[in-house]
Amino acid sequence: MSVKTPVIAVFDIGKTNKKVFLWDTSFQIVFEKQQHFAEMVDEDGFPCEDLPALQQWIVATFMELCQMPEFELIGLNFSAYGASFVYVDRTGEPVAPLYNYLKPASEPFPYADFGGEAEFARRTASPILGNLNSGLQVYAARSKPFWSEVFKAFHFPNYLASLFTGKFLSEITSIGCHTALWDFDKGQYHPWVTSFEDRLAPISAAGFIDIDGIHYGLGLHDSSAALVPYLRTVSDEFVLLSTGTWCIAMHPFNESPLSAEELEQDVLSYLQPNGKPVKASRLFGGHFHEEQVARMEAHFGGSFTDLKFSNEVYDLKPKASSVFESAFASRDLTDFTDLASAYDQFMVDLVGQQISSLNLLLKEAPVKQLLVDGGFSKNEWYMRLLARAFPDVEVYAAEVAQASALGAALLVYDGELPQNLIQLKRY
């Protein structure tokens, strides 16, 4: 009789792609599958997640995984996008669509009753972002016809977990991510939540629930999940710079209170799975890169992927700008002789913005290590310029396969971790 491989299943649910992974206890991926779903529309005709189709796929896929003869399932968890509430009746059935957080807010929130926008944003560590502040979705939901049917409301990752645990529970990473629900001064729900707190699923401090020998996680917000592998394996204090469309720098060791000035510079706070705050700064870096590369390639021809880094780049000066605007956007491309010289200057400008964004976190809480993962960790310009800018910090390109899914898997595993969980390359 063959020995089955113990595995942890993680459903990693993004806005576009839905994935499932099986991790063995060495945290190697031994199975993966991907699915894409067309959106449906809510009662107002606005696009939203097809929750019934997604739920059916997850349950059916889980049954398939359980029947694979070569694997023994020891854990299940979910990492998923946040800022989205699911409203269920007593049987756990959703009573409303999974509304899109990009949908414009339908009701004005009474910020003036809670100290005004600036103080409310500071206290809840939530820049004023409309429905991206998911608590405001609940504020509007209370006036909708379905509200009378709502037994519990919780964030999307926690709802997915409830399909298997049968329990309506929240966890802190979803509540603590720019939701406008959490009072960071007092470490509890903000006073405005009091009137409907009984409808929110209770917060559980447990990492998982054990049912018939399987560890079932509660689900967690994908950005917070991506931080978990680093917190579990890196001993020195660090900042994680997770790069993609957004470049989000997360500083788990900066405990200074969030200021109004920091909020204005796109600094906010998340909550770790252990409930501690993570101060974070954001830069639309990947978007700026895509936008300006398209402009340069259209002007000069060729592709930036054929270019090579040169030490002459260090002599270029960045253009001063805010963290909200591409510094390079106002440069005249006719000032450059070719694509190479234009791209060199663009990356200097972009990294100049990134340095400003990082310094918002580091000025009061310096660290020994800066760990960069995601797309820019493979960009020679980006990494070398960062290392040059922070000579007293060890700058590493970090490689973690499927960091959000891996973080969710780690939270339902109570064994010893392998030594090579993260691959680091120092610059």
XYZ file of C-alpha atoms in Angstrom:
427
model
C 0.000 0.000 0.000
C 1.478 3.354 -1.035
C 2.031 6.067 1.538
C -0.080 9.175 1.046
C 1.564 12.606 1.033
C 0.151 14.927 3.732
C -0.984 18.178 2.078
C -2.554 21.524 2.911
C -5.079 22.927 0.442
C -5.340 26.680 -0.089
C -7.839 28.453 -2.295
C -6.280 31.751 -3.406
C -9.145 33.890 -4.682
C -8.193 37.022 -6.606
C -10.433 39.461 -8.427
C -9.461 37.955 -11.785
C -8.024 34.473 -11.203
C -9.134 31.809 -8.752
C -6.488 29.243 -7.850
C -6.144 26.214 -5.620
C -2.829 24.813 -4.406
C -1.754 21.718 -2.523
C 1.350 22.226 -0.378
C 3.271 19.327 1.109
C 4.874 19.667 4.541
C 8.127 20.875 2.944
C 5.961 23.652 1.477
C 6.489 22.658 -2.102
C 3.491 22.968 -4.436
C 2.475 19.448 -5.483
C -0.769 20.355 -7.259
C -2.356 23.505 -8.625
C -5.410 24.429 -10.615
C -6.766 27.721 -11.925
C -10.233 28.887 -12.895
C -11.697 32.096 -14.285
C -15.312 33.201 -13.868
C -17.300 35.765 -15.806
C -18.804 38.460 -13.617
C -22.511 38.840 -12.965
C -24.300 42.100 -12.063
C -25.992 43.302 -8.892
C -29.482 44.800 -8.665
C -28.154 48.105 -10.004
C -26.475 46.490 -13.007
C -22.963 46.984 -11.593
C -20.486 44.112 -12.242
C -19.786 41.844 -9.267
C -18.405 38.412 -8.397
C -20.527 35.437 -9.417
C -20.611 34.097 -5.871
C -22.880 31.072 -6.528
C -20.622 29.837 -9.361
C -17.481 30.411 -7.307
C -18.934 28.630 -4.278
C -19.968 25.650 -6.411
C -16.457 25.410 -7.919
C -14.742 25.583 -4.526
C -16.908 22.870 -2.969
C -16.637 20.589 -6.009
C -12.866 21.107 -6.236
C -12.445 20.359 -2.542
C -14.292 17.067 -3.005
C -11.976 16.208 -5.905
C -8.916 16.938 -3.753
C -10.195 14.714 -0.960
C -10.593 11.829 -3.395
C -7.068 12.003 -4.837
C -5.480 8.708 -3.748
C -1.920 10.044 -3.472
C -2.741 12.816 -0.967
C -3.927 13.019 2.624
C -5.524 16.379 3.429
C -4.364 17.784 6.778
C -5.373 21.433 6.374
C -7.521 23.880 4.401
C -7.406 27.664 4.274
C -8.305 30.630 2.083
C -6.523 33.792 1.011
C -8.778 36.211 -0.804
C -9.198 39.839 -1.686
C -10.654 41.999 1.056
C -12.919 45.055 1.182
C -15.922 42.830 0.395
C -18.710 41.734 2.758
C -20.930 38.671 2.527
C -24.309 38.799 4.263
C -25.803 35.437 5.285
C -28.989 34.163 6.910
C -29.076 31.663 9.784
C -28.415 28.766 7.405
C -25.283 30.447 5.998
C -26.861 31.275 2.633
C -25.976 34.692 1.169
C -28.946 37.055 1.024
C -27.299 39.679 -1.206
C -24.773 39.853 -4.054
C -21.059 40.091 -3.321
C -20.933 43.804 -4.077
C -17.915 45.145 -5.961
C -15.726 47.450 -3.860
C -15.187 49.566 -6.998
C -18.877 50.471 -7.033
C -19.387 54.116 -6.019
C -20.664 54.549 -2.465
C -24.414 55.050 -2.470
C -24.811 56.928 0.825
C -22.721 59.728 2.338
C -21.139 58.762 5.641
C -21.566 61.187 8.592
C -17.859 61.828 9.199
C -18.711 65.064 11.020
C -20.326 63.026 13.818
C -16.981 61.329 14.492
C -14.509 64.209 14.451
C -14.453 64.879 10.705
C -12.799 63.001 7.827
C -9.180 63.534 8.913
C -9.682 62.351 12.508
C -11.915 59.448 11.452
C -9.332 58.332 8.889
C -6.512 58.585 11.425
C -8.338 56.691 14.162
C -9.452 53.884 11.837
C -6.163 53.872 9.842
C -8.355 54.108 6.762
C -7.825 56.732 4.066
C -11.202 57.930 2.765
C -11.680 55.462 -0.107
C -15.433 55.040 -0.612
C -16.468 51.384 -0.809
C -12.832 50.290 -0.451
C -13.593 51.138 3.180
C -15.708 47.993 3.451
C -17.430 49.172 6.632
C -19.150 51.808 4.521
C -20.682 48.990 2.488
C -22.343 47.737 5.678
C -23.441 51.276 6.499
C -25.316 51.381 3.172
C -26.569 47.783 3.481
C -28.542 48.621 6.626
C -31.032 50.588 4.530
C -31.497 47.856 1.903
C -34.452 45.425 1.916
C -32.242 42.378 2.488
C -30.902 43.718 5.822
C -33.841 42.219 7.721
C -32.708 38.768 6.566
C -29.077 39.215 7.658
C -28.021 37.006 10.552
C -24.277 37.641 10.231
C -22.015 39.718 8.019
C -18.334 38.997 7.517
C -15.566 39.539 5.011
C -15.245 37.412 1.905
C -12.264 35.217 3.012
C -14.044 34.375 6.292
C -17.263 33.496 4.452
C -15.376 31.032 2.228
C -14.003 29.298 5.317
C -17.508 29.060 6.798
C -18.549 26.819 3.898
C -16.421 24.091 5.495
C -16.409 24.888 9.221
C -20.103 25.705 9.443
C -19.141 28.542 11.808
C -19.624 32.273 11.267
C -16.341 33.771 12.469
C -14.222 36.787 11.558
C -10.470 37.203 11.896
C -8.531 40.363 12.435
C -6.601 40.766 9.154
C -9.757 41.429 7.148
C -11.224 43.777 9.763
C -7.978 45.731 10.100
C -7.357 46.610 6.452
C -8.717 50.103 5.608
C -12.260 49.003 6.518
C -13.145 52.083 8.653
C -14.397 49.573 11.246
C -11.472 49.265 13.660
C -10.437 51.826 16.258
C -6.632 51.613 16.237
C -6.401 53.885 19.292
C -8.394 51.483 21.478
C -7.872 48.130 19.725
C -11.590 47.467 19.239
C -14.427 48.333 16.899
C -14.910 52.066 16.371
C -17.903 53.545 18.269
C -19.894 54.029 15.055
C -20.070 50.230 14.680
C -21.934 49.738 17.983
C -25.417 49.915 16.455
C -24.882 46.822 14.275
C -21.967 45.001 15.943
C -24.294 42.135 16.848
C -24.722 41.438 13.123
C -20.964 41.109 12.566
C -19.516 37.622 12.909
C -17.557 37.373 16.195
C -13.773 37.722 16.011
C -11.871 34.509 16.678
C -8.301 34.486 17.952
C -7.845 30.844 16.915
C -5.638 30.200 13.910
C -7.701 27.208 12.830
C -10.481 24.847 13.868
C -9.731 21.117 14.118
C -12.494 18.965 12.618
C -11.878 15.229 12.245
C -8.104 15.745 12.241
C -8.109 18.453 9.559
C -7.062 22.026 10.449
C -9.598 24.397 8.893
C -8.428 28.016 8.745
C -10.714 31.024 9.032
C -9.492 32.612 5.778
C -7.493 35.823 5.663
C -6.905 38.966 3.661
C -4.412 38.254 0.875
C -2.073 41.212 1.566
C -1.728 40.164 5.197
C -1.284 36.530 4.168
C 1.701 37.457 1.985
C 3.532 38.834 5.028
C 3.225 35.605 7.058
C 6.098 33.613 5.446
C 8.524 36.458 6.246
C 7.327 36.873 9.823
C 7.746 33.144 10.373
C 11.281 32.835 8.959
C 13.175 36.178 9.088
C 14.827 36.856 12.458
C 15.975 40.479 11.983
C 13.616 43.433 11.813
C 12.665 44.114 8.202
C 10.423 45.972 5.802
C 8.732 43.905 3.112
C 8.270 45.762 -0.165
C 5.719 43.789 -2.148
C 5.783 45.003 -5.757
C 3.237 44.713 -8.522
C 0.642 47.135 -9.847
C 0.874 48.604 -6.352
C 4.177 48.656 -4.481
C 3.184 48.197 -0.854
C 5.878 48.509 1.815
C 4.897 46.799 5.086
C 6.752 47.550 8.336
C 5.684 45.112 11.078
C 8.104 46.715 13.568
C 6.956 50.344 13.296
C 4.551 50.844 16.209
C 4.285 54.639 16.031
C 0.702 55.947 15.789
C -0.541 56.826 12.325
C -0.622 60.585 11.802
C -2.897 62.702 9.627
C 0.163 63.765 7.610
C 1.090 60.139 6.929
C -2.449 59.350 5.780
C -2.199 62.218 3.302
C 0.934 60.519 1.858
C -0.901 57.183 1.395
C 0.401 55.564 4.578
C -2.037 53.311 6.423
C -2.037 50.433 8.898
C -3.017 46.786 8.563
C -3.415 44.251 11.334
C -1.316 41.085 11.476
C -2.955 37.731 12.316
C -1.697 38.253 15.895
C -3.564 41.563 16.093
C -0.502 43.825 15.990
C -0.501 46.764 13.564
C 1.579 46.801 10.399
C 2.293 50.285 9.115
C 2.325 50.350 5.318
C 3.012 52.862 2.548
C 1.703 52.568 -0.996
C 3.001 53.631 -4.393
C 1.265 52.995 -7.729
C 4.671 51.904 -9.044
C 3.761 49.026 -11.339
C 1.045 51.117 -12.945
C 3.475 54.020 -13.475
C 5.968 51.587 -15.025
C 3.436 50.106 -17.434
C 2.146 53.541 -18.423
C 5.523 55.182 -19.035
C 7.114 52.152 -20.734
C 4.247 52.169 -23.238
C 4.880 55.892 -23.865
C 8.633 55.353 -24.366
C 8.285 52.304 -26.598
C 5.721 54.101 -28.762
C 8.116 57.051 -29.147
C 11.425 55.207 -29.685
C 10.384 51.725 -30.805
C 12.018 48.597 -29.379
C 11.400 46.940 -26.023
C 12.711 47.819 -22.581
C 13.253 44.094 -21.916
C 16.262 44.207 -24.284
C 18.028 46.896 -22.234
C 20.984 46.363 -19.889
C 21.751 48.192 -16.659
C 24.786 50.489 -16.708
C 26.639 52.092 -13.813
C 26.138 55.434 -15.548
C 22.558 55.301 -14.248
C 23.907 56.246 -10.816
C 24.861 59.678 -12.132
C 21.322 60.587 -13.160
C 19.219 62.782 -10.876
C 15.631 61.932 -9.957
C 12.847 64.389 -10.614
C 11.067 65.562 -7.468
C 7.357 64.697 -7.292
C 4.698 63.409 -4.958
C 4.074 59.718 -4.283
C 0.817 60.074 -6.209
C 2.159 61.192 -9.597
C 4.726 59.699 -11.947
C 7.789 61.922 -11.790
C 8.726 60.971 -15.344
C 5.342 61.824 -16.869
C 6.223 65.507 -17.313
C 9.608 64.826 -18.956
C 9.937 65.555 -22.690
C 11.009 62.389 -24.524
C 12.771 64.450 -27.197
C 15.365 65.267 -24.510
C 16.609 61.647 -24.769
C 18.597 60.104 -27.602
C 17.114 56.615 -27.385
C 14.968 54.197 -25.397
C 17.899 53.131 -23.196
C 18.680 56.634 -21.939
C 14.980 57.401 -21.397
C 14.403 54.159 -19.471
C 17.493 54.801 -17.316
C 16.090 58.172 -16.291
C 12.600 56.773 -15.789
C 13.833 54.145 -13.340
C 15.820 56.780 -11.431
C 12.657 58.856 -11.145
C 10.532 55.875 -10.170
C 12.938 54.642 -7.516
C 13.175 58.225 -6.266
C 9.441 58.054 -5.593
C 9.850 54.629 -3.986
C 12.563 55.951 -1.673
C 10.261 58.767 -0.558
C 7.486 56.260 0.106
C 9.814 53.975 2.101
C 11.197 56.848 4.157
C 7.694 57.536 5.452
C 8.034 54.218 7.302
C 11.756 54.187 8.067
C 12.361 57.688 9.427
C 11.162 56.747 12.934
C 11.878 52.999 12.835
C 14.973 51.975 10.847
C 15.472 48.291 10.053
C 18.356 46.009 9.143
C 16.774 44.436 6.077
C 14.662 45.518 3.113
C 13.075 42.526 1.379
C 11.631 43.085 -2.099
C 9.297 40.560 -3.690
C 7.091 40.601 -6.770
C 7.831 41.902 -10.252
C 10.359 44.634 -9.428
C 12.536 42.206 -7.446
C 13.731 40.987 -10.878
C 14.386 44.502 -12.219
C 18.125 45.268 -12.080
C 17.612 49.055 -12.144
C 15.112 48.998 -9.307
C 17.129 46.718 -7.032
C 20.543 48.332 -7.569
C 19.174 51.853 -7.122
C 17.409 50.862 -3.910
C 20.580 49.265 -2.543
C 22.524 52.417 -3.416
C 19.934 54.597 -1.661
C 20.036 52.585 1.593
C 23.729 51.744 2.165
C 23.143 50.872 5.846
C 20.369 48.397 5.057
C 20.739 44.888 3.633
C 18.624 44.958 0.461
C 17.440 41.587 -0.821
C 15.384 40.342 -3.737
C 13.143 37.759 -2.118
C 11.500 34.893 -3.930
C 8.529 33.162 -2.391
C 6.259 31.057 -4.566
C 2.638 32.192 -4.220
C 3.232 34.173 -1.015
C -0.433 34.789 -0.149
C -1.389 31.136 -0.525
C 1.754 30.043 1.335
C 0.945 32.386 4.231
C -2.544 30.933 4.491
C -1.078 27.409 4.488
C 1.411 28.240 7.236
C -1.381 29.437 9.527
C -2.973 25.978 9.614
C 0.310 24.076 10.017
C 1.777 23.380 13.450
C 4.868 21.408 12.449
C 8.489 22.468 11.952
C 9.170 24.759 9.004
C 11.838 24.028 6.366
C 14.974 26.211 6.299
C 14.683 27.278 2.647
C 11.165 28.703 2.707
C 12.391 32.023 1.261
C 15.132 32.479 -1.347
C 17.132 35.713 -0.888
C 19.558 37.473 -3.236
C 21.477 40.389 -1.777
C 22.206 43.562 -3.764
